[in-house]
mmCIF file of C-alpha atoms in Angstrom:
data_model
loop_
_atom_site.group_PDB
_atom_site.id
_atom_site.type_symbol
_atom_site.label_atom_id
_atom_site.label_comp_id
_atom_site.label_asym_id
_atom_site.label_seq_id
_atom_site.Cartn_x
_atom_site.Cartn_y
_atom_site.Cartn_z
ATOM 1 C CA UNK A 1 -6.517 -3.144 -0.113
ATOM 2 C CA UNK A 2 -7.125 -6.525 -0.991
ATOM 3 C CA UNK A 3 -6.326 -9.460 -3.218
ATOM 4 C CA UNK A 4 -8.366 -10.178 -5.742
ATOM 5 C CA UNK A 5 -8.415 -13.493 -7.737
ATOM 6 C CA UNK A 6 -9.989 -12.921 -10.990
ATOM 7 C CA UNK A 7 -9.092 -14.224 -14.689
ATOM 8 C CA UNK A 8 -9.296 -12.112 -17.881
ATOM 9 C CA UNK A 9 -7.329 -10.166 -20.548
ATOM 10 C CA UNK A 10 -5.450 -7.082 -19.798
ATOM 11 C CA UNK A 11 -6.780 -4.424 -21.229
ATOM 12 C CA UNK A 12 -4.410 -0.996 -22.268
ATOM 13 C CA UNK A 13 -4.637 0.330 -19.441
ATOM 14 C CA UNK A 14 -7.686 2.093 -19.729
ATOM 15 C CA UNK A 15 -8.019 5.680 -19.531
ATOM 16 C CA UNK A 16 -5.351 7.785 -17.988
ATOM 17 C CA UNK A 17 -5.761 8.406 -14.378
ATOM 18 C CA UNK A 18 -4.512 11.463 -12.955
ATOM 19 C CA UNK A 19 -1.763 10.155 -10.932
ATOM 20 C CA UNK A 20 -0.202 8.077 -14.020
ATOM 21 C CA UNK A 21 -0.714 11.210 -15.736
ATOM 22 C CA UNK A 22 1.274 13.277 -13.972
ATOM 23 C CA UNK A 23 4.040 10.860 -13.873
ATOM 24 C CA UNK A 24 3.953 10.635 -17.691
ATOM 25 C CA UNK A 25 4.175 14.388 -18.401
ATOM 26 C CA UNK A 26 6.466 14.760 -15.851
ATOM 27 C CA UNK A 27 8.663 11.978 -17.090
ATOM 28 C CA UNK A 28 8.343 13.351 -20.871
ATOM 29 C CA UNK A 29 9.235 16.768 -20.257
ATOM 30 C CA UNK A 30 12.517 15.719 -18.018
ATOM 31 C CA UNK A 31 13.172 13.637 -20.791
ATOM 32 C CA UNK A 32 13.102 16.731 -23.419
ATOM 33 C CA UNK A 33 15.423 18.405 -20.903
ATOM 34 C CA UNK A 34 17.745 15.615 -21.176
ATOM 35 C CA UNK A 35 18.146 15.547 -24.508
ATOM 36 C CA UNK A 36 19.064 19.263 -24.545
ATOM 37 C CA UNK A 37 20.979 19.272 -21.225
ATOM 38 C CA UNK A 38 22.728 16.019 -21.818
ATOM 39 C CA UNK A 39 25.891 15.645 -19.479
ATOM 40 C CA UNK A 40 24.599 18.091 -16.999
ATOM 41 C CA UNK A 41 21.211 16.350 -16.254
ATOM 42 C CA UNK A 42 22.806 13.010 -15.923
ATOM 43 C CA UNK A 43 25.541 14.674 -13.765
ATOM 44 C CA UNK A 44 23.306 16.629 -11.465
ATOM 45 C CA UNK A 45 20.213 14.593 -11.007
ATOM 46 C CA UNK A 46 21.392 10.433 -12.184
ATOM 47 C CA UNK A 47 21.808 8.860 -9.026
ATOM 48 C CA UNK A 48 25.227 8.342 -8.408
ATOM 49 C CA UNK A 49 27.261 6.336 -5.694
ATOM 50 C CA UNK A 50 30.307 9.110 -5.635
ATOM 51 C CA UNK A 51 28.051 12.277 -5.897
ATOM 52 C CA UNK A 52 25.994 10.842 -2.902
ATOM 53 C CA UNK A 53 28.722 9.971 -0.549
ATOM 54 C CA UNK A 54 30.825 13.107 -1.394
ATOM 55 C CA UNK A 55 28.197 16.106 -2.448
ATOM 56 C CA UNK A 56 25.514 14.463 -0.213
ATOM 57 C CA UNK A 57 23.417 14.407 -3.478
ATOM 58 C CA UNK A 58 20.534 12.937 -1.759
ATOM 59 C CA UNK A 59 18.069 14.244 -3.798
ATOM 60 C CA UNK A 60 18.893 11.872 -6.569
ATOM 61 C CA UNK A 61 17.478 9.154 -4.805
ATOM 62 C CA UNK A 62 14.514 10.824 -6.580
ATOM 63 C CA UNK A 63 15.620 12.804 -9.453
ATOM 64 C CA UNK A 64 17.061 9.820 -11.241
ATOM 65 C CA UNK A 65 13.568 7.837 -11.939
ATOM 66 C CA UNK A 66 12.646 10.801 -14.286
ATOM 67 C CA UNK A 67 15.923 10.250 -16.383
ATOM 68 C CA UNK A 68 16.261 7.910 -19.000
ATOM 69 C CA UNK A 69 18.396 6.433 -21.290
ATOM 70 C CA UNK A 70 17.120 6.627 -24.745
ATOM 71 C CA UNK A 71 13.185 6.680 -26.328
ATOM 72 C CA UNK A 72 12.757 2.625 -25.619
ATOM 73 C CA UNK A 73 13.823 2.931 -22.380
ATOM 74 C CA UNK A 74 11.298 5.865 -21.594
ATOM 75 C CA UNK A 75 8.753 4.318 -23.982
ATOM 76 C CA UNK A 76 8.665 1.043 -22.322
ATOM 77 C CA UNK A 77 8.699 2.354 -18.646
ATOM 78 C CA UNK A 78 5.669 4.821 -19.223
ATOM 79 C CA UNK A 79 3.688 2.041 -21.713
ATOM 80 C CA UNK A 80 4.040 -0.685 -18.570
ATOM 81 C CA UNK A 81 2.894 2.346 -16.214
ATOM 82 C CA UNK A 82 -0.002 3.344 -17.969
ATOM 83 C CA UNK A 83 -0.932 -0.665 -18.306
ATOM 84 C CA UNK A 84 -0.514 -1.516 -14.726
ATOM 85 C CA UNK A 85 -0.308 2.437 -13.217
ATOM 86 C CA UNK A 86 -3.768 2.649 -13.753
ATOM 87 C CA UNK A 87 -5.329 -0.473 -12.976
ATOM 88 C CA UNK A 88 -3.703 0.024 -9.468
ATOM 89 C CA UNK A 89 -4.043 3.477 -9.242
ATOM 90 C CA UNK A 90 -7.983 3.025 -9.851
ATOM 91 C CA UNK A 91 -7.934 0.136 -6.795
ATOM 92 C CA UNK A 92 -6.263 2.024 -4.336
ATOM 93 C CA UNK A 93 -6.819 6.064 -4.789
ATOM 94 C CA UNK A 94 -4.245 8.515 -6.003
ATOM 95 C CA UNK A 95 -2.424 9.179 -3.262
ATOM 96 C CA UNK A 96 -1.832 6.051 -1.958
ATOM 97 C CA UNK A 97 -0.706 5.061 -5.899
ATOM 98 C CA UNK A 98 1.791 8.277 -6.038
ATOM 99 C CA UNK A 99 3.118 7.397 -2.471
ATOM 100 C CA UNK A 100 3.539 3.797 -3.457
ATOM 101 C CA UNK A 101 5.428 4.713 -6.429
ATOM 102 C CA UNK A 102 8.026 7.123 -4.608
ATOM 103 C CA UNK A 103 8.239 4.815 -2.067
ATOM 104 C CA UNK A 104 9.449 1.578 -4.200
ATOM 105 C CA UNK A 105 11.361 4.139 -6.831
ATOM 106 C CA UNK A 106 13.588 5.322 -3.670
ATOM 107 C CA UNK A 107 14.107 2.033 -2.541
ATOM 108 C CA UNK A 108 15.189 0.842 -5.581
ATOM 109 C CA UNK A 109 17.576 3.603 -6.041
ATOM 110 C CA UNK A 110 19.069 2.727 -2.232
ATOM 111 C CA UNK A 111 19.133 -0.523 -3.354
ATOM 112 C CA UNK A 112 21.114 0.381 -6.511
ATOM 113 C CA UNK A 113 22.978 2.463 -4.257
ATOM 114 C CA UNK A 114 24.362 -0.351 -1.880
ATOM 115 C CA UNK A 115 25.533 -2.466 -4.808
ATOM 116 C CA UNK A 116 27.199 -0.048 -6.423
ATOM 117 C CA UNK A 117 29.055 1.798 -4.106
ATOM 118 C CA UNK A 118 32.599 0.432 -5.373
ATOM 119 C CA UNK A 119 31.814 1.170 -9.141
ATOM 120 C CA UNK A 120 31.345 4.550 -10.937
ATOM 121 C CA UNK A 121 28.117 4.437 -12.613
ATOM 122 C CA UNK A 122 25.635 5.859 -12.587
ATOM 123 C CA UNK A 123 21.505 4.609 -12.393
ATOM 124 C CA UNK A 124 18.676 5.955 -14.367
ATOM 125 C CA UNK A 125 15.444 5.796 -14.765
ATOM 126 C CA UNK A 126 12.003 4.582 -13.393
ATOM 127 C CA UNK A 127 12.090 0.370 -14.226
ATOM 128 C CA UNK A 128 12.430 0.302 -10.271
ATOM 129 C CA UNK A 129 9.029 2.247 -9.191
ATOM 130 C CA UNK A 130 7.733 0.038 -12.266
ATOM 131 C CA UNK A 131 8.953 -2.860 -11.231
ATOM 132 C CA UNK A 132 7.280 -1.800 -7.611
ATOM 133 C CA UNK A 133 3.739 -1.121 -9.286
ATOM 134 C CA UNK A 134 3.769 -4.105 -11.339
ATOM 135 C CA UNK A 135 4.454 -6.529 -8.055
ATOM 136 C CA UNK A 136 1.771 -4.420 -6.432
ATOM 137 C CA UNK A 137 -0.845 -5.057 -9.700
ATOM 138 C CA UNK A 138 0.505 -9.408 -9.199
ATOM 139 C CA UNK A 139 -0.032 -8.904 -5.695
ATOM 140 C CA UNK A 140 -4.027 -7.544 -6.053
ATOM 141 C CA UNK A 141 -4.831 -9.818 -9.171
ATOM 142 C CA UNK A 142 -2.215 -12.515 -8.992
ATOM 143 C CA UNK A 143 -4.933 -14.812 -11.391
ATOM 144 C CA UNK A 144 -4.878 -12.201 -14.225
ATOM 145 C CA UNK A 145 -4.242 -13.195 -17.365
ATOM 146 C CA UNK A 146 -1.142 -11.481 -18.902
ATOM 147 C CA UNK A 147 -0.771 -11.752 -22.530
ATOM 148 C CA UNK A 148 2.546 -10.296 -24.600
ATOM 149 C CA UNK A 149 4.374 -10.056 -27.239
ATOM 150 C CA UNK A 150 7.775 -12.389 -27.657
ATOM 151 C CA UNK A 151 10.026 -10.055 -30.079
ATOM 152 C CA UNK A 152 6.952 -8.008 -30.614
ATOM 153 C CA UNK A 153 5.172 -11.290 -32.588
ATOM 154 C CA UNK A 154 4.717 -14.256 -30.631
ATOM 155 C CA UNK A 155 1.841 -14.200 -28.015
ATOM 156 C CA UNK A 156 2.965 -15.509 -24.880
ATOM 157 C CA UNK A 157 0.020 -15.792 -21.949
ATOM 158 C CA UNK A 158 0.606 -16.247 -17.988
ATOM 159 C CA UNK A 159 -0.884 -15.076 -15.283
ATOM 160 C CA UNK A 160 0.150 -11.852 -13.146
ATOM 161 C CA UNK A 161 2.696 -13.469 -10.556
ATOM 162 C CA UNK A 162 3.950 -16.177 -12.677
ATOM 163 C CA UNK A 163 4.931 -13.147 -15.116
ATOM 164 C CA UNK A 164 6.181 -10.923 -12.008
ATOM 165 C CA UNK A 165 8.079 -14.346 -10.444
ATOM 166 C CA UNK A 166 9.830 -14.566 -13.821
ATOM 167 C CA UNK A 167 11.003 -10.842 -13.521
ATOM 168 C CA UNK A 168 12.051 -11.339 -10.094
ATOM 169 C CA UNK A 169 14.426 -14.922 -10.837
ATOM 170 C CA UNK A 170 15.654 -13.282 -14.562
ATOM 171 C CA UNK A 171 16.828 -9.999 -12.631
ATOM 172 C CA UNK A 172 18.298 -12.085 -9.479
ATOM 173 C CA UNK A 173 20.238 -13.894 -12.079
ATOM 174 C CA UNK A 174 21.391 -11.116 -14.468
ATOM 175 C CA UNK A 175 22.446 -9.090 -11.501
ATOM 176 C CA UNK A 176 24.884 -11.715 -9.913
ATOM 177 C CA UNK A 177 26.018 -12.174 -13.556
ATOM 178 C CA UNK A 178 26.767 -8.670 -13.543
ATOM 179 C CA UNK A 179 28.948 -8.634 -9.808
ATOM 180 C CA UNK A 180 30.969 -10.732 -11.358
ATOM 181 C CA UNK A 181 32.137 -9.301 -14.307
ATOM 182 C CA UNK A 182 29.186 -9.122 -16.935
ATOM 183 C CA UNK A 183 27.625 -5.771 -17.770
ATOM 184 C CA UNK A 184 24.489 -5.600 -19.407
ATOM 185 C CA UNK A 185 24.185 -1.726 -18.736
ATOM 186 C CA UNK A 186 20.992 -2.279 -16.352
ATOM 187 C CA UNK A 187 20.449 -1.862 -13.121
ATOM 188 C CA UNK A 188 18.845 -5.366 -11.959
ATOM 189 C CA UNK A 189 19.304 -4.481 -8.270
ATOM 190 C CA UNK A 190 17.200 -1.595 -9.229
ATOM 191 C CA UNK A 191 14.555 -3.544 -10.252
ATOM 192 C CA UNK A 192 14.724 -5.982 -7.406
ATOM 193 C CA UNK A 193 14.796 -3.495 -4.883
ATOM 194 C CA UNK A 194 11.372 -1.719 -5.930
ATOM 195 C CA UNK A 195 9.527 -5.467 -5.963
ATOM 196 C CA UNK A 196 10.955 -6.309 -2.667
ATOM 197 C CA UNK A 197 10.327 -2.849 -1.149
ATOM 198 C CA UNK A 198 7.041 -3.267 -2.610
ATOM 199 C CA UNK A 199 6.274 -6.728 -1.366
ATOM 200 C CA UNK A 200 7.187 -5.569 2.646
ATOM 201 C CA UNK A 201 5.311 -2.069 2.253
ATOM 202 C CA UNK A 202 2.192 -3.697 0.688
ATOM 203 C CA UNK A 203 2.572 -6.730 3.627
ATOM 204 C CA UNK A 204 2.863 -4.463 6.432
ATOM 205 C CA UNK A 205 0.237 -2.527 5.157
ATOM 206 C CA UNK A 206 -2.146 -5.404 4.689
ATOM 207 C CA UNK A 207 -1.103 -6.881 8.312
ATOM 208 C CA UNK A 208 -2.136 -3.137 9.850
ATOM 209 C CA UNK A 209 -5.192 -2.952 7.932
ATOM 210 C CA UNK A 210 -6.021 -6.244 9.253
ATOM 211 C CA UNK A 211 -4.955 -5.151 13.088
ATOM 212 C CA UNK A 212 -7.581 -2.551 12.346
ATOM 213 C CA UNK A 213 -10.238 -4.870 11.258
ATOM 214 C CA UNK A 214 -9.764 -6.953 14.019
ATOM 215 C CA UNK A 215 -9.535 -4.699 16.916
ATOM 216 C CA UNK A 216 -12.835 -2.990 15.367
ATOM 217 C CA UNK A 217 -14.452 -6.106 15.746
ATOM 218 C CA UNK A 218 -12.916 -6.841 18.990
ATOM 219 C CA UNK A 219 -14.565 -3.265 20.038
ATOM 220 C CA UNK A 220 -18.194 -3.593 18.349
ATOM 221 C CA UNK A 221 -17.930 -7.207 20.601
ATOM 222 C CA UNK A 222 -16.864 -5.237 23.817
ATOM 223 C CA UNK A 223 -19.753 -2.638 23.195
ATOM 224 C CA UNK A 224 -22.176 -5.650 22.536
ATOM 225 C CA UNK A 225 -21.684 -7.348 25.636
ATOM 226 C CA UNK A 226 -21.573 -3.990 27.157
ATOM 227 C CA UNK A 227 -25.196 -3.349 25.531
ATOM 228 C CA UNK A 228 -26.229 -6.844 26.559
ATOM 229 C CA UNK A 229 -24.841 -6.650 30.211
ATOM 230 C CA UNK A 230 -27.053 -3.112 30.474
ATOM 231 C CA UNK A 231 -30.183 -4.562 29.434
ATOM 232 C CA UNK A 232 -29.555 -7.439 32.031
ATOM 233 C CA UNK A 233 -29.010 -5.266 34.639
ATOM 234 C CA UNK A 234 -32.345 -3.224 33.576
ATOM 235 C CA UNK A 235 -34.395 -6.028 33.920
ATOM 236 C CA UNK A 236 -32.696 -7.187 36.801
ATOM 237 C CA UNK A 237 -33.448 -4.128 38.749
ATOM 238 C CA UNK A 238 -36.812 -3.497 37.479
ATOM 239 C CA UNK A 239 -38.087 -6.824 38.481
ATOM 240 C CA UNK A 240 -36.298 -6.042 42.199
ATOM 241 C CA UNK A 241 -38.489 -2.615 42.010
ATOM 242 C CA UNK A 242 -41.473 -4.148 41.380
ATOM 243 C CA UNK A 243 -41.542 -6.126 44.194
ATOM 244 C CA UNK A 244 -40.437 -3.359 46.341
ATOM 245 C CA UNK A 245 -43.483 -1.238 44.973
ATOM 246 C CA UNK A 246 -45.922 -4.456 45.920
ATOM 247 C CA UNK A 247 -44.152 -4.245 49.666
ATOM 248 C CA UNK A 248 -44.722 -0.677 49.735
ATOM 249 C CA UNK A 249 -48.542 -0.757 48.618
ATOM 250 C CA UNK A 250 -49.437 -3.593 51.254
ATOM 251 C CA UNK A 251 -46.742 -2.275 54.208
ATOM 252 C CA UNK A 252 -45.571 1.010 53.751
ATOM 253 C CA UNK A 253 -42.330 3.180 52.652
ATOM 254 C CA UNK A 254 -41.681 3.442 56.324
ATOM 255 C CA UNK A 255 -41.406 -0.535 56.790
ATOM 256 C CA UNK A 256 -39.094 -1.245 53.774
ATOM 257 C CA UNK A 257 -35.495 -2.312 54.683
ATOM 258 C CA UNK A 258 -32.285 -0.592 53.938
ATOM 259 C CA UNK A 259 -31.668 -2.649 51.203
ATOM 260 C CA UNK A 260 -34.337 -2.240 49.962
ATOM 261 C CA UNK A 261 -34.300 0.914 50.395
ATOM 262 C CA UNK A 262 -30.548 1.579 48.408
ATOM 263 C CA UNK A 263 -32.293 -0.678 45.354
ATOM 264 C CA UNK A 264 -34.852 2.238 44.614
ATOM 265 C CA UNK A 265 -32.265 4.825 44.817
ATOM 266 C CA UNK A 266 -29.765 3.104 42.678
ATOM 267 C CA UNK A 267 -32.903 2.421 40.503
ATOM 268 C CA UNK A 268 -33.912 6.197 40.485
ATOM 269 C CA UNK A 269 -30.278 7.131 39.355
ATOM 270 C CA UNK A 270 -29.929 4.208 36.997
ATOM 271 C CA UNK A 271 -33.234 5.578 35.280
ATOM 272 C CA UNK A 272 -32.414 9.403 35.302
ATOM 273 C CA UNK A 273 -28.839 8.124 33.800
ATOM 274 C CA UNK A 274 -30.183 5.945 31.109
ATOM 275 C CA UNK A 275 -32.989 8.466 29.944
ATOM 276 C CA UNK A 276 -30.739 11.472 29.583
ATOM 277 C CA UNK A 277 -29.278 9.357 27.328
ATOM 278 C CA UNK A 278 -31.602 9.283 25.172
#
């Protein structure tokens, strides 16, 4: 991965790519469920403080991104995955897109978790993987021009992590409003918990691809002074052996010394060795 500093308009999204895909299907038909299977869903699979710490619910550190709490809320979260989603997905690979995406949903929901552990509610849905994928989008193309739609009419343009910087401050500041007293019904921590989980995964996973890079180098250098110390030593010794092959022609084998002597076997071995190589 790598940052990329390029200026343009945003596009939708693109064609679907498979990972996005399968998060949108998979998000649609839990949502169907939900509206059937109301209180139960939200009971069994909502992430909530209580269930956690006294049914050892862990598993809705998961379930809960896939429930939502009407059709904007769903809407919203798939229409800003399939915008970003894809553009990142088609960077990086599948894979690495659906790991990301379970990786900053969970740690949103711990996040959640910690801050709510004294009140009974209980989070839903996938704003914090979104949240995580649409750092990770401001992260590769921070220069991008984002343009949208104030109140669904005004056109409002700024670029990638100006937009995501604004997310980050207006959640900061509508979930302190919310620890002490307000209640806007969302989970802000949520949200800030998938960008900053985002933000140290992506880091430590640029820093290790960078370790890599370097100690590559570092090796291609080793086996290039290697190579370079070889050929020295080739020449080296052949020069020594010519001589010793004049001394022999004017003297004699016999009359060589035992120097000499060790030069034309470690020159005999050092040949044998260097054409099985090849």
């Amino acid at each position: 991965m790598s940052y990329y500093h390029r200026t343009y308009q945003i596009g939708l999204g693109g064609r679907l790519t498979p990972g996005v895909k399968y998060l949108l299907v998979a998000n649609v038909i839990v949502y169907i469920l939900q509206l059937v299977f109301r209180a139960p869903m939200l009971r069994l699979f909502g992430l909530s403080s209580f269930m956690v710490l006294h049914n050892l619910a862990i598993w809705q550190f998961v379930s809960y991104m896939f429930l939502h709490g009407g059709f904007f809320h769903i809407f919203f979260n798939m229409f800003v995955l399939w915008i970003f989603g894809s553009e990142v997905e088609r960077a990086w690979g599948t894979k690495p897109f659906l790991k990301y995406y379970f990786i900053t949903g969970i740690g949103a929901g711990i996040c959640s978790f910690l801050f709510s552990l004294s009140m009974h509610t209980i989070t839903i849905g996938a704003s914090g993987a979104i949240y995580g994928v649409m750092l990770a989008f401001a992260m590769m193309y921070p220069d991008r021009i984002i343009t949208l739609l104030l109140f669904l009419i005004i056109p409002i343009s700024m670029k990638a992590k100006h937009l995501v910087t604004l997310m980050a401050v207006i959640s900061i500041f509508s979930g302190i409003t919310n620890l002490f007293g307000g209640s806007d019904g969302v989970a802000h921590f949520a949200h800030l918990g998938g960008m900053l989980v985002g933000y140290l995964y992506l880091k430590s996973d640029w820093r290790l691809t960078a370790a890599k890079e370097y100690l590559r180098r570092k090796l291609k250098m080793w086996q290039l002074k290697s190579e370079i110390h070889r050929i020295e030593h080739f020449q080296n010794l052949q020069r020594q052996v010519d001589q010793i092959l004049d001394k022999i022609n004017e003297v004699g084998y016999e009359n060589l010394t035992e120097k000499e002597k060790k030069i034309l076997e470690e020159a005999s071995n050092f040949f044998t060795r260097e054409g099985g190589k090849e």
